Coordinates of C-alpha atoms (C1' of nucleotides) in Angstrom, one line a residue:
Chain A
X28 CA -36.4 58.8 -2.9
X29 CA -35.3 58.1 0.5
X30 CA -32.6 60.6 0.4
X31 CA -35.4 63.2 -0.8
X32 CA -36.7 62.3 2.5
X33 CA -33.6 62.1 4.5
X34 CA -33.0 65.3 3.3
X35 CA -36.3 67.4 4.7
X36 CA -36.4 65.5 8.2
X37 CA -32.6 67.0 8.1
X38 CA -34.6 70.6 6.4
X39 CA -33.5 71.1 3.3
X40 CA -34.9 73.1 1.1
X41 CA -32.9 72.2 -1.7
X42 CA -30.8 69.1 -3.1
X43 CA -28.3 69.0 -5.4
X44 CA -29.7 66.8 -8.4
X45 CA -27.8 65.2 -11.8
X46 CA -30.1 64.3 -14.8
X47 CA -30.4 61.1 -15.7
X48 CA -31.8 60.1 -19.5
X49 CA -32.4 56.7 -20.1
X50 CA -35.0 53.7 -19.7
X51 CA -36.3 52.3 -15.9
X52 CA -34.0 49.4 -16.8
X53 CA -30.4 51.3 -17.3
X54 CA -32.2 53.7 -14.5
X55 CA -32.3 50.9 -11.8
X56 CA -29.3 50.6 -12.8
X57 CA -27.5 53.5 -12.4
X58 CA -29.2 53.4 -8.6
X59 CA -27.4 50.2 -7.5
X60 CA -24.6 51.5 -8.5
X61 CA -25.1 54.5 -6.4
X62 CA -26.9 52.7 -3.7
X63 CA -23.2 50.7 -3.6
X64 CA -21.2 53.7 -3.9
X65 CA -22.8 55.8 -1.4
X66 CA -24.7 55.9 2.8
X67 CA -25.5 52.5 4.0
X68 CA -24.1 49.2 2.3
X69 CA -27.3 46.7 1.5
X70 CA -27.2 44.5 2.8
X71 CA -26.0 40.8 1.4
X72 CA -30.1 39.9 0.1
X73 CA -30.9 43.6 -1.4
X74 CA -27.3 42.7 -3.3
X75 CA -27.9 39.7 -4.3
X76 CA -32.0 40.3 -5.6
X77 CA -29.9 43.4 -7.0
X78 CA -27.7 41.0 -9.1
X79 CA -30.5 38.7 -10.0
X80 CA -32.9 41.9 -12.2
X81 CA -29.1 43.0 -13.4
X82 CA -29.0 39.7 -15.6
X83 CA -32.7 39.7 -16.3
X84 CA -32.6 42.6 -17.8
X85 CA -28.6 42.8 -19.1
X86 CA -27.9 38.7 -19.9
X87 CA -25.3 39.6 -21.8
X88 CA -23.2 41.3 -19.4
X89 CA -20.1 39.3 -17.7
X90 CA -20.4 37.7 -14.1
X91 CA -17.7 40.6 -12.8
X92 CA -19.0 43.4 -14.5
X93 CA -22.6 42.7 -13.3
X94 CA -21.2 42.2 -9.2
X95 CA -19.3 45.5 -10.0
X96 CA -22.6 47.0 -9.9
X97 CA -24.3 45.0 -7.2
X98 CA -21.5 44.2 -4.5
X99 CA -20.7 41.2 -4.9
X100 CA -18.1 38.5 -5.6
X101 CA -17.8 37.8 -9.3
X102 CA -17.8 34.2 -8.3
X103 CA -21.8 35.1 -6.4
X104 CA -23.0 36.4 -9.8
X105 CA -21.7 33.2 -11.0
X106 CA -23.5 31.7 -8.7
X107 CA -27.3 33.5 -9.2
X108 CA -26.9 33.3 -12.6
X109 CA -26.8 29.7 -12.2
X110 CA -29.7 29.1 -10.1
X111 CA -31.3 32.1 -12.2
X112 CA -31.4 29.6 -15.6
X113 CA -33.0 26.5 -13.7
X114 CA -35.2 28.3 -12.9
X115 CA -36.1 30.9 -15.6
X116 CA -36.4 28.8 -19.0
X117 CA -36.2 32.8 -20.5
X118 CA -32.5 33.4 -19.5
X119 CA -31.5 29.7 -20.7
X120 CA -32.9 30.6 -23.7
X121 CA -30.9 33.4 -24.2
X122 CA -28.0 31.8 -22.9
X123 CA -27.9 29.5 -26.2
X124 CA -28.8 32.2 -28.6
X125 CA -25.9 32.3 -30.6
X126 CA -25.3 36.2 -30.5
X127 CA -25.2 35.6 -26.3
X128 CA -21.6 32.6 -27.4
X129 CA -19.9 36.2 -25.8
X130 CA -20.0 38.1 -22.8
X131 CA -19.9 42.3 -22.5
X132 CA -16.3 42.6 -19.8
X133 CA -16.4 45.7 -17.5
X134 CA -14.2 46.9 -19.7
X135 CA -16.7 47.0 -22.5
X136 CA -15.0 44.0 -24.9
X137 CA -17.1 40.9 -25.4
X138 CA -15.3 37.9 -24.3
X139 CA -16.2 34.7 -26.5
X140 CA -16.9 32.0 -23.5
X141 CA -15.8 29.4 -25.7
X142 CA -12.8 30.2 -28.4
X143 CA -12.2 26.7 -29.6
X144 CA -14.7 27.3 -32.9
X145 CA -12.6 30.6 -33.9
X146 CA -9.0 28.9 -32.8
X147 CA -10.2 26.1 -35.3
X148 CA -11.3 28.6 -38.5
X149 CA -7.3 30.0 -37.9
X150 CA -5.7 26.5 -37.4
X151 CA -7.6 26.4 -41.5
X152 CA -6.3 29.5 -42.2
X153 CA -2.9 29.7 -41.5
X154 CA -2.9 25.9 -42.2
X155 CA -4.2 26.9 -46.5
X156 CA -2.4 30.3 -46.8
X157 CA 0.8 29.9 -44.2
X158 CA 2.4 33.2 -46.3
X159 CA -0.6 35.0 -45.0
X160 CA 0.1 38.0 -42.9
X161 CA -1.3 37.4 -38.7
X162 CA -3.3 40.4 -38.8
X163 CA -5.2 38.9 -41.7
X164 CA -5.5 35.9 -40.7
X165 CA -6.9 36.6 -37.2
X166 CA -9.3 39.9 -39.2
X167 CA -11.0 36.3 -41.1
X168 CA -11.1 33.8 -38.5
X169 CA -12.7 36.7 -35.9
X170 CA -9.9 36.2 -33.2
X171 CA -7.1 39.0 -32.3
X172 CA -3.8 39.0 -33.4
X173 CA -2.8 36.8 -30.2
X174 CA -4.8 34.2 -30.5
X175 CA -3.9 33.9 -34.3
X176 CA -0.3 33.5 -33.1
X177 CA -0.7 31.2 -30.4
X178 CA -2.4 29.0 -33.2
X179 CA 0.5 29.4 -35.5
X180 CA 2.5 28.4 -32.1
X181 CA 1.5 25.6 -31.5
X182 CA 0.6 24.4 -35.2
X183 CA 4.7 24.8 -36.6
X184 CA 5.6 24.1 -32.8
X185 CA 3.9 20.1 -33.8
X186 CA 1.1 20.2 -31.3
X187 CA -2.8 20.1 -31.6
X188 CA -4.5 23.8 -32.0
X189 CA -6.9 24.0 -29.5
X190 CA -8.1 25.9 -26.9
X191 CA -6.9 24.0 -23.3
X192 CA -5.9 21.0 -24.1
X193 CA -9.0 20.2 -26.6
X194 CA -8.4 18.7 -29.4
X195 CA -8.8 21.1 -32.9
X196 CA -7.8 20.8 -36.5
X197 CA -5.3 18.9 -37.7
X198 CA -1.8 20.0 -38.0
X199 CA 0.7 20.5 -41.1
X200 CA 1.3 17.4 -42.7
X201 CA 5.0 17.5 -42.1
X202 CA 6.4 18.3 -38.3
X203 CA 9.0 20.4 -40.1
X204 CA 6.5 23.4 -42.8
X205 CA 7.5 26.1 -45.2
X206 CA 7.5 28.6 -42.6
X207 CA 9.5 27.7 -39.8
X208 CA 12.8 27.1 -42.3
X209 CA 12.0 30.7 -43.8
X210 CA 12.0 31.8 -39.9
X211 CA 15.2 29.7 -38.7
X212 CA 16.8 31.7 -41.8
X213 CA 15.4 35.6 -40.6
X214 CA 16.6 34.2 -37.1
X215 CA 20.0 33.6 -38.8
X216 CA 20.3 37.0 -40.9
X217 CA 18.9 39.0 -37.5
X218 CA 22.0 37.4 -35.4
X219 CA 24.9 37.9 -38.5
X220 CA 23.6 41.8 -38.0
X221 CA 23.9 41.5 -34.1
X222 CA 27.0 43.7 -32.8
X223 CA 27.3 42.1 -30.0
X224 CA 28.8 38.5 -32.2
X225 CA 29.7 40.1 -35.7
X226 CA 32.7 42.0 -33.0
X227 CA 34.3 40.0 -31.2
X228 CA 36.2 36.7 -32.3
X229 CA 34.0 33.7 -30.6
X230 CA 31.3 35.6 -32.1
X231 CA 32.3 35.4 -35.3
X232 CA 33.3 31.8 -34.9
X233 CA 29.8 31.1 -33.8
X234 CA 28.2 32.4 -37.0
X235 CA 30.0 30.8 -38.7
X236 CA 29.2 27.0 -37.3
X237 CA 25.1 28.4 -37.4
X238 CA 25.9 29.5 -40.9
X239 CA 27.0 25.7 -42.2
X240 CA 24.6 24.0 -40.0
X241 CA 20.8 26.0 -40.9
X242 CA 20.5 24.0 -44.1
X243 CA 17.2 24.2 -44.8
X244 CA 14.8 21.2 -46.2
X245 CA 15.3 21.6 -49.8
X246 CA 19.7 21.5 -49.1
X247 CA 19.6 18.2 -47.4
X248 CA 16.7 16.0 -49.1
X249 CA 19.2 17.2 -52.2
X250 CA 22.5 15.9 -50.0
X251 CA 20.8 13.0 -48.7
X252 CA 19.9 11.6 -52.0
X253 CA 23.4 11.9 -53.6
X254 CA 25.1 9.5 -50.1
X255 CA 26.7 6.6 -52.0
X256 CA 25.8 3.2 -50.7
X257 CA 28.9 2.3 -48.9
X258 CA 28.7 5.5 -46.7
X259 CA 25.5 5.9 -45.1
X260 CA 25.9 3.9 -41.9
X261 CA 29.1 6.6 -41.3
X262 CA 27.0 9.8 -42.6
X263 CA 24.2 8.4 -40.3
X264 CA 26.5 7.7 -37.0
X265 CA 28.1 11.1 -37.8
X266 CA 24.5 13.0 -38.5
X267 CA 23.3 11.6 -35.4
X268 CA 26.2 13.0 -33.6
X269 CA 26.2 16.6 -34.8
X270 CA 22.3 16.1 -33.8
X271 CA 24.0 15.7 -30.3
X272 CA 26.2 17.9 -30.1
X273 CA 23.9 20.7 -31.3
X274 CA 21.5 19.8 -28.5
X275 CA 24.5 20.2 -25.5
X276 CA 25.3 23.2 -27.2
X277 CA 21.7 24.5 -26.9
X278 CA 21.0 23.5 -23.7
X279 CA 24.8 25.0 -22.4
X280 CA 23.4 28.5 -23.7
X281 CA 19.6 28.1 -22.1
X282 CA 20.9 27.1 -18.9
X283 CA 22.1 31.3 -17.5
X284 CA 18.8 32.3 -18.5
X285 CA 17.7 29.0 -15.9
X286 CA 19.8 30.6 -13.4
X287 CA 18.5 34.0 -13.3
X288 CA 15.1 32.2 -12.6
X289 CA 16.3 30.4 -10.2
X290 CA 18.3 33.0 -8.3
X291 CA 14.7 34.6 -8.4
X292 CA 12.8 32.2 -7.2
X293 CA 15.3 31.4 -4.2
X294 CA 15.1 34.2 -3.7
X295 CA 11.2 35.3 -2.5
X296 CA 11.7 31.5 -0.9
X297 CA 14.3 33.3 1.3
X298 CA 11.9 35.9 1.7
X299 CA 8.9 33.1 2.5
X300 CA 11.0 32.0 5.7
X301 CA 12.5 34.8 6.7
X302 CA 8.9 36.6 7.0
X303 CA 6.4 33.6 7.7
X304 CA 4.1 35.2 9.9
X305 CA 3.9 38.0 8.0
X306 CA 1.3 38.5 5.8
X307 CA 3.0 38.2 2.8
X308 CA 1.0 38.6 -0.3
X309 CA 1.9 37.6 -4.7
X310 CA 3.2 40.8 -5.7
X311 CA 5.5 41.9 -2.8
X312 CA 7.3 38.2 -3.4
X313 CA 7.0 39.0 -6.8
X314 CA 8.6 42.3 -6.4
X315 CA 11.7 40.5 -3.9
X316 CA 11.9 38.0 -7.3
X317 CA 11.9 41.6 -9.4
X318 CA 9.3 39.6 -11.9
X319 CA 6.0 40.9 -12.5
X320 CA 3.1 39.4 -10.6
X321 CA 1.7 37.6 -13.9
X322 CA 5.7 36.6 -14.8
X323 CA 6.5 35.2 -10.9
X324 CA 3.4 32.9 -10.3
X325 CA 4.7 31.1 -13.8
X326 CA 7.9 30.8 -13.4
X327 CA 7.9 30.0 -9.4
X328 CA 5.3 27.3 -10.2
X329 CA 7.9 25.9 -13.1
X330 CA 10.4 25.3 -10.5
X331 CA 8.9 24.7 -7.4
X332 CA 6.2 22.5 -8.4
X333 CA 4.2 24.9 -6.8
X334 CA 2.2 28.1 -6.8
X335 CA 4.1 30.7 -4.5
X336 CA 1.2 30.4 -2.0
X337 CA 1.1 27.0 -1.3
X338 CA 4.9 26.7 -1.3
X339 CA 4.4 29.5 1.7
X340 CA 1.9 27.5 2.6
X341 CA 4.1 24.2 3.2
X342 CA 6.6 26.4 4.5
X343 CA 4.0 27.6 7.5
X344 CA 2.7 24.3 8.4
X345 CA 6.7 22.5 8.1
X346 CA 7.1 25.4 11.0
X347 CA 4.2 24.6 13.3
X348 CA 5.1 21.6 12.8
X349 CA 8.4 22.3 14.6
X350 CA 7.0 24.6 16.8
X351 CA 4.6 21.3 18.1
X352 CA 7.0 19.3 19.1
X353 CA 9.7 21.4 20.1
X354 CA 8.1 24.3 22.5
X355 CA 4.7 24.6 25.2
X356 CA 2.7 27.6 22.9
X357 CA -0.9 25.9 22.3
X358 CA -2.6 25.7 19.4
X359 CA -3.5 30.0 18.8
X360 CA -0.3 30.8 19.5
X361 CA 1.4 28.5 17.1
X362 CA -1.3 29.1 14.7
X363 CA -0.9 32.9 14.8
X364 CA 3.4 32.5 14.9
X365 CA 3.6 30.6 11.8
X366 CA 0.5 33.3 9.8
X367 CA -2.2 31.4 10.1
X368 CA -5.2 34.3 11.4
X369 CA -7.7 31.5 12.1
X370 CA -7.2 28.8 14.2
X371 CA -10.0 26.7 12.5
X372 CA -8.5 27.0 8.6
X373 CA -4.7 26.3 10.4
X374 CA -6.2 23.1 12.4
X375 CA -8.4 22.1 8.7
X376 CA -5.5 22.5 6.9
X377 CA -2.2 20.9 8.9
X378 CA -4.7 17.4 9.3
X379 CA -4.7 17.9 5.6
X380 CA -1.3 17.7 4.5
X381 CA 0.1 16.2 7.4
X382 CA -2.2 13.3 8.2
X383 CA -3.0 14.4 12.2
X384 CA -4.2 16.8 13.7
X385 CA -2.3 19.5 15.5
X386 CA -2.9 18.2 19.7
X387 CA -2.4 15.1 18.0
X388 CA 0.7 15.7 16.7
X389 CA 2.6 16.8 19.8
X390 CA 1.4 14.0 21.2
X391 CA 3.1 11.7 19.2
X392 CA 5.8 13.5 19.1
X393 CA 5.0 13.8 15.5
X394 CA 5.3 10.6 14.5
X395 CA 2.6 8.9 13.1
X396 CA 2.4 5.2 14.2
X397 CA 0.6 4.4 10.7
X398 CA 0.0 6.0 7.4
X399 CA -3.3 7.1 7.1
X400 CA -4.0 6.2 2.7
X401 CA -6.3 8.0 0.3
X402 CA -9.4 6.6 -0.8
X403 CA -10.0 4.8 -3.2
X404 CA -8.5 0.7 -3.6
X405 CA -9.3 -1.1 -0.8
X406 CA -12.9 -0.9 -0.7
X407 CA -13.8 -4.1 -1.7
X408 CA -13.6 -5.8 -5.3
X409 CA -10.0 -3.2 -6.0
X410 CA -8.3 -4.3 -8.9
X411 CA -4.7 -6.2 -8.1
X412 CA -2.6 -4.4 -9.1
X413 CA 0.6 -2.8 -8.4
X414 CA 3.3 0.0 -9.0
X415 CA 7.5 -1.6 -8.2
X416 CA 10.8 -0.4 -8.8
X417 CA 13.4 0.0 -6.5
X418 CA 15.4 3.8 -5.0
X419 CA 18.3 4.1 -6.0
X420 CA 20.9 5.8 -3.6
X421 CA 22.1 8.9 -3.4
X422 CA 25.2 9.7 -5.0
X423 CA 26.7 11.7 -1.8
X424 CA 26.1 8.3 -0.1
X425 CA 24.0 5.8 2.3
X426 CA 21.0 6.9 3.3
X427 CA 18.5 5.7 6.4
X428 CA 14.7 4.5 5.7
X429 CA 13.2 5.3 2.5
X430 CA 9.0 6.4 2.7
X431 CA 7.6 5.7 -0.6
X432 CA 4.3 7.2 -1.3
X433 CA 2.6 7.4 -4.1
X434 CA 1.0 10.4 -5.3
X435 CA -1.2 12.4 -8.1
X436 CA 1.1 15.0 -8.8
X437 CA 5.5 15.8 -8.8
X438 CA 5.1 17.0 -5.2
X439 CA 4.2 15.7 -2.2
X440 CA 0.6 16.9 -1.1
X441 CA -1.7 15.1 1.7
X442 CA -2.2 11.5 1.7
X443 CA -0.2 9.4 -0.8
X444 CA -2.2 6.9 -2.4
X445 CA 0.0 4.4 -1.2
X446 CA 2.7 4.2 0.8
X447 CA 5.8 1.9 1.8
X448 CA 8.6 1.8 4.0
X449 CA 12.0 1.0 3.7
X450 CA 14.8 0.3 6.5
X451 CA 17.5 1.8 3.3
X452 CA 16.8 2.1 -0.6
X453 CA 16.0 -0.6 -2.6
X454 CA 13.5 -3.0 -4.4
X455 CA 10.1 -1.5 -2.6
X456 CA 6.0 -2.6 -4.0
X457 CA 3.0 -0.5 -3.6
X458 CA 0.1 -3.0 -3.7
X459 CA -3.8 -2.7 -5.3
X460 CA -3.3 0.7 -6.6
X461 CA -6.3 2.7 -8.1
X462 CA -6.0 3.6 -11.9
X463 CA -4.8 5.8 -13.2
X464 CA -1.8 8.5 -13.5
X465 CA 0.3 8.5 -10.3
X466 CA 3.9 9.8 -8.9
X467 CA 6.2 7.9 -7.2
X468 CA 7.8 10.1 -4.3
X469 CA 10.2 8.9 -2.5
X470 CA 11.6 10.4 0.4
X471 CA 15.1 9.1 3.4
X472 CA 14.7 9.7 7.0
X473 CA 18.3 10.2 8.3
X474 CA 18.7 9.0 11.7
X475 CA 21.4 8.0 13.8
X476 CA 23.2 5.1 15.8
X477 CA 20.5 5.5 18.9
X478 CA 17.9 6.0 16.9
X479 CA 17.9 10.2 16.9
X480 CA 16.6 11.5 13.2
X481 CA 17.5 15.0 11.8
X482 CA 14.0 15.1 11.2
X483 CA 13.2 19.1 9.9
X484 CA 17.0 20.1 9.4
X485 CA 20.0 19.1 8.9
X486 CA 22.4 17.3 11.8
X487 CA 20.3 14.2 11.6
X488 CA 23.7 12.4 11.1
X489 CA 26.8 11.4 13.2
X490 CA 29.5 11.0 10.5
X491 CA 29.0 7.1 10.8
X492 CA 28.5 6.8 6.9
X493 CA 24.5 8.4 7.7
X494 CA 23.7 11.6 5.2
X495 CA 23.4 15.1 7.2
X496 CA 20.8 16.0 5.0
X497 CA 17.4 14.5 3.9
X498 CA 17.2 13.5 0.4
X499 CA 13.8 13.2 -2.3
X500 CA 12.8 11.7 -5.1
X501 CA 10.6 11.5 -8.1
X502 CA 9.4 9.6 -10.8
X503 CA 8.0 10.5 -14.2
X504 CA 3.7 10.0 -14.1
X505 CA 3.0 6.7 -14.3
X506 CA -0.8 5.5 -15.9
X507 CA -1.8 2.3 -14.2
X508 CA -4.7 0.3 -15.9
X509 CA -6.1 -2.7 -15.9
X510 CA -4.7 -3.0 -19.4
X511 CA -1.5 -1.4 -19.2
X512 CA 0.8 -2.7 -16.2
X513 CA 3.5 -0.4 -15.5
X514 CA 7.3 -1.6 -15.7
X515 CA 9.3 -1.7 -12.4
X516 CA 9.7 2.7 -11.3
X517 CA 12.8 3.4 -9.8
X518 CA 13.5 6.6 -8.0
X519 CA 16.7 8.0 -7.9
X520 CA 17.1 9.5 -4.8
X521 CA 18.7 12.6 -3.9
X522 CA 20.0 16.4 -1.6
X523 CA 17.1 18.3 -0.5
X524 CA 17.7 21.7 -2.1
X525 CA 16.3 25.4 -2.2
X526 CA 13.5 24.7 -4.0
X527 CA 11.8 22.0 -2.9
X528 CA 9.4 22.4 -1.1
X529 CA 8.7 20.8 2.6
X530 CA 7.9 17.7 3.3
X531 CA 4.6 17.7 5.1
X532 CA 3.3 14.1 5.8
X533 CA 3.9 13.3 9.4
X534 CA 6.0 10.5 9.3
X535 CA 6.3 6.8 10.4
X536 CA 7.9 6.1 14.4
X537 CA 10.5 5.1 12.1
X538 CA 13.0 4.7 15.3
X539 CA 12.4 1.2 16.1
X540 CA 13.2 0.9 12.2
X541 CA 16.6 3.0 12.5
X542 CA 17.7 0.7 15.7
X543 CA 16.6 -2.2 14.5
X544 CA 19.0 -1.6 11.1
X545 CA 21.8 -0.1 13.0
X546 CA 22.4 -2.9 15.4
X547 CA 21.9 -5.6 12.8
Chain B
dA15 C1' 8.1 39.1 -26.2
dT16 C1' 5.4 41.2 -22.6
dG17 C1' 2.1 43.4 -19.4
dC18 C1' -2.2 44.0 -17.0
dA19 C1' -7.7 43.1 -17.0
dC20 C1' -10.4 40.1 -17.5
dC21 C1' -13.1 35.3 -18.5
dG22 C1' -14.9 31.2 -16.1
dG23 C1' -13.8 26.9 -12.8
dT24 C1' -11.9 25.5 -8.9
dC25 C1' -10.1 25.5 -4.5
dA26 C1' -8.4 27.6 -0.2
dC27 C1' -8.6 30.5 3.9
dG28 C1' -12.1 33.1 7.1
dA29 C1' -15.1 33.5 10.2
dC30 C1' -18.8 31.9 12.7
dA31 C1' -21.5 28.6 14.5
dA32 C1' -22.3 23.6 16.9
dC33 C1' -20.2 20.4 19.3
dT34 C1' -16.8 17.6 21.7
Chain C
dA1 C1' -9.6 24.6 24.4
dG2 C1' -10.2 22.5 20.2
dT3 C1' -12.3 20.2 16.3
dT4 C1' -15.9 19.9 12.3
dG5 C1' -18.7 22.0 9.4
dT6 C1' -20.7 25.0 6.2
dC7 C1' -20.8 29.7 4.2
dG8 C1' -19.3 33.6 1.5
dT9 C1' -15.1 35.8 -0.5
dG10 C1' -10.6 35.9 -3.0
dA11 C1' -6.3 33.6 -4.7
dC12 C1' -5.3 30.7 -8.1
dC13 C1' -5.1 28.6 -13.2
dG14 C1' -5.0 28.2 -17.7
dG15 C1' -6.8 30.6 -21.0
dT16 C1' -8.0 35.5 -24.0
dG17 C1' -7.7 39.6 -25.6
dC18 C1' -5.1 43.9 -26.2
dA19 C1' -1.8 47.2 -25.9
dT20 C1' 3.3 48.8 -26.0

DNA sequence: ATGCACCGGTCACGACAACT
DNA sequence: AGTTGTCGTGACCGGTGCAT
């Protein structure tokens, strides 16, 4: 009505109208959408009130579908839905009703809130009818073809089927079902018809090898039953050696693909380093790497252990560390130079990653007097558990001081749970370790005989047998529990490469240690 | 196999205010 | 000037569904 009043106040006699046929609720939804799109923007409280009313009349809509209508983010709608359900039993009962175990998205599709039941049905159908087409499995189980395909991949890959890490239906009785043998023969037929293999001498040779090696279950079971007793040891030894050889062949063939991905990720990291102060988006970085945004994010994390955004954040903080100790720029300028738009965010992120606030870091010249470990074990009654082992020196030569830390992730982020400083690679012990699964990460700190160090650069060595580049190392995950003490955990040091995330933790004052080591 | 849109949950960021 | 806490927003993660 306010548009009519506005037109009248402007002295207009006519106004364009669009006729609408629908219920009062539908008219309300339309009105909210129009008000979001035209005229003065609605206040936040108005938009939230609209979202609450939309949820009341369309509880099956997804959060984002409601959000698109109300001019809010999906997360805000999600929070409103949660609060509304707590306050209004009617909404909660609607949520629990069986036909509302899904949400309708903005595209009109229905998405399940929990897909485990459908995946369970699919896995049971695949196990019972392994030769049934995927589309039939998908139709009968009420899931998409993609989901049915994924369930089948899990079943024949020997994994526990089911969404995420949750367990689902039991897999096939044997890790190698009849379908995998058929798949293997189909692969071999497909390869044999490939002209790039057929038309080269080496390709034909490879195909002959594959034909002789690609035996089916029936083949080898028939053969092994006839092995004479006096030949068993020799056959076992030869079969194992052949298996190792084929594993090496597979690794070697797969390597060029990894290299292409590695080049793409390295290129993206170079772009990050050259444009630290700019607003870099995932799309732009993915374009640098010539991947889609989705594929790029996946391969980047696989290669570096960090998402592109986390890696970029680490590079920015690493640059900030250099500027803090190497220049007299104030905090606001440094925050801006390394790409932060808010000093508050910069300060918070710096302290959580480095362990010191920016000003404190500058005052101490980049060295912490001590490294505060994160919470989890110093409190009274902490379990007397420890992680012990050795840090092995890099193949390239001796290393300087070594910082060994226990982290929840395979990359060093934030404060370690426990840490220790070694004069040189060798035995270490981390005491009073809390229960959990941890990674032992080691970082060697190059130093020169006069006590200068080579942090964040490659200029630390003096040619006296001291490495010019810092080294890092990481263990496999270590589970620490009262009744499952870990065996010794050794960590091999290796020179830092371009794909390693920057080390951000403020270093202990190793200069004294370095001087003591050098003089003694 | 891949790209893309979408889901809910989680976490990081930026803006802002209050404080030192 | 710099730090800290809060709030809203948006990106990320691991996943699904569909199209090509």
